[in-house]
C-alpha positions as protocol buffer text, in pm:
chain_id: "A"
residue {
  index: 1
  type: UNK
  ca { x: 15763 y: 7812 z: 21372 }
}
residue {
  index: 2
  type: UNK
  ca { x: 15733 y: 7450 z: 21196 }
}
residue {
  index: 3
  type: UNK
  ca { x: 15429 y: 7196 z: 21145 }
}
residue {
  index: 4
  type: UNK
  ca { x: 15515 y: 6851 z: 21189 }
}
residue {
  index: 5
  type: UNK
  ca { x: 15307 y: 6660 z: 20953 }
}
residue {
  index: 6
  type: UNK
  ca { x: 15448 y: 6424 z: 20708 }
}
residue {
  index: 7
  type: UNK
  ca { x: 15281 y: 6477 z: 20444 }
}
residue {
  index: 8
  type: UNK
  ca { x: 15401 y: 6100 z: 20263 }
}
residue {
  index: 9
  type: UNK
  ca { x: 15191 y: 5888 z: 20499 }
}
residue {
  index: 10
  type: UNK
  ca { x: 14879 y: 6135 z: 20517 }
}
residue {
  index: 11
  type: UNK
  ca { x: 14565 y: 5974 z: 20374 }
}
residue {
  index: 12
  type: UNK
  ca { x: 14448 y: 6105 z: 20078 }
}
residue {
  index: 13
  type: UNK
  ca { x: 14104 y: 6263 z: 20077 }
}
residue {
  index: 14
  type: UNK
  ca { x: 13822 y: 6099 z: 19881 }
}
residue {
  index: 15
  type: UNK
  ca { x: 13786 y: 6454 z: 19649 }
}
residue {
  index: 16
  type: UNK
  ca { x: 14187 y: 6388 z: 19589 }
}
residue {
  index: 17
  type: UNK
  ca { x: 14146 y: 6064 z: 19452 }
}
residue {
  index: 18
  type: UNK
  ca { x: 13879 y: 6162 z: 19245 }
}
residue {
  index: 19
  type: UNK
  ca { x: 14060 y: 6431 z: 19140 }
}
residue {
  index: 20
  type: UNK
  ca { x: 14345 y: 6214 z: 19027 }
}
residue {
  index: 21
  type: UNK
  ca { x: 14095 y: 5976 z: 18841 }
}
residue {
  index: 22
  type: UNK
  ca { x: 13990 y: 6223 z: 18661 }
}
residue {
  index: 23
  type: UNK
  ca { x: 14325 y: 6356 z: 18555 }
}
residue {
  index: 24
  type: UNK
  ca { x: 14499 y: 6040 z: 18444 }
}
residue {
  index: 25
  type: UNK
  ca { x: 14195 y: 6011 z: 18235 }
}
residue {
  index: 26
  type: UNK
  ca { x: 14206 y: 6352 z: 18099 }
}
residue {
  index: 27
  type: UNK
  ca { x: 14591 y: 6305 z: 18019 }
}
residue {
  index: 28
  type: UNK
  ca { x: 14515 y: 5968 z: 17861 }
}
residue {
  index: 29
  type: UNK
  ca { x: 14243 y: 6132 z: 17594 }
}
residue {
  index: 30
  type: UNK
  ca { x: 14526 y: 6448 z: 17522 }
}
residue {
  index: 31
  type: UNK
  ca { x: 14745 y: 6175 z: 17441 }
}
residue {
  index: 32
  type: UNK
  ca { x: 14523 y: 5983 z: 17240 }
}
residue {
  index: 33
  type: UNK
  ca { x: 14444 y: 6294 z: 17027 }
}
residue {
  index: 34
  type: UNK
  ca { x: 14784 y: 6417 z: 17010 }
}
residue {
  index: 35
  type: UNK
  ca { x: 14838 y: 6039 z: 16844 }
}
residue {
  index: 36
  type: UNK
  ca { x: 14567 y: 6091 z: 16629 }
}
residue {
  index: 37
  type: UNK
  ca { x: 14688 y: 6436 z: 16526 }
}
residue {
  index: 38
  type: UNK
  ca { x: 15007 y: 6305 z: 16442 }
}
residue {
  index: 39
  type: UNK
  ca { x: 14906 y: 6036 z: 16238 }
}
residue {
  index: 40
  type: UNK
  ca { x: 14634 y: 6221 z: 16046 }
}
residue {
  index: 41
  type: UNK
  ca { x: 14896 y: 6554 z: 15967 }
}
residue {
  index: 42
  type: UNK
  ca { x: 15241 y: 6407 z: 15986 }
}
residue {
  index: 43
  type: UNK
  ca { x: 15214 y: 6029 z: 15852 }
}
residue {
  index: 44
  type: UNK
  ca { x: 14898 y: 6079 z: 15676 }
}
residue {
  index: 45
  type: UNK
  ca { x: 14787 y: 5714 z: 15719 }
}
residue {
  index: 46
  type: UNK
  ca { x: 14433 y: 5733 z: 15902 }
}
residue {
  index: 47
  type: UNK
  ca { x: 14280 y: 5797 z: 15601 }
}
residue {
  index: 48
  type: UNK
  ca { x: 14440 y: 5459 z: 15463 }
}
residue {
  index: 49
  type: UNK
  ca { x: 14353 y: 5291 z: 15728 }
}
residue {
  index: 50
  type: UNK
  ca { x: 14003 y: 5429 z: 15708 }
}
residue {
  index: 51
  type: UNK
  ca { x: 13984 y: 5318 z: 15308 }
}
residue {
  index: 52
  type: UNK
  ca { x: 14129 y: 4962 z: 15427 }
}
residue {
  index: 53
  type: UNK
  ca { x: 13860 y: 4914 z: 15652 }
}
residue {
  index: 54
  type: UNK
  ca { x: 13561 y: 5026 z: 15482 }
}
residue {
  index: 55
  type: UNK
  ca { x: 13666 y: 4817 z: 15197 }
}
residue {
  index: 56
  type: UNK
  ca { x: 13756 y: 5057 z: 14925 }
}
């Protein structure tokens, strides 16, 4: 038994669009977190940036 449903042309439900938007925002925040951790622990440049911005 096969179903003749073409998934590529079927519209996405509203909840699916909301889920995709939330997933995209979550991915962006994780990318920012990983970039920040890389700068802090690998290159150790975040403290330098903060010192320059505060005028020390």
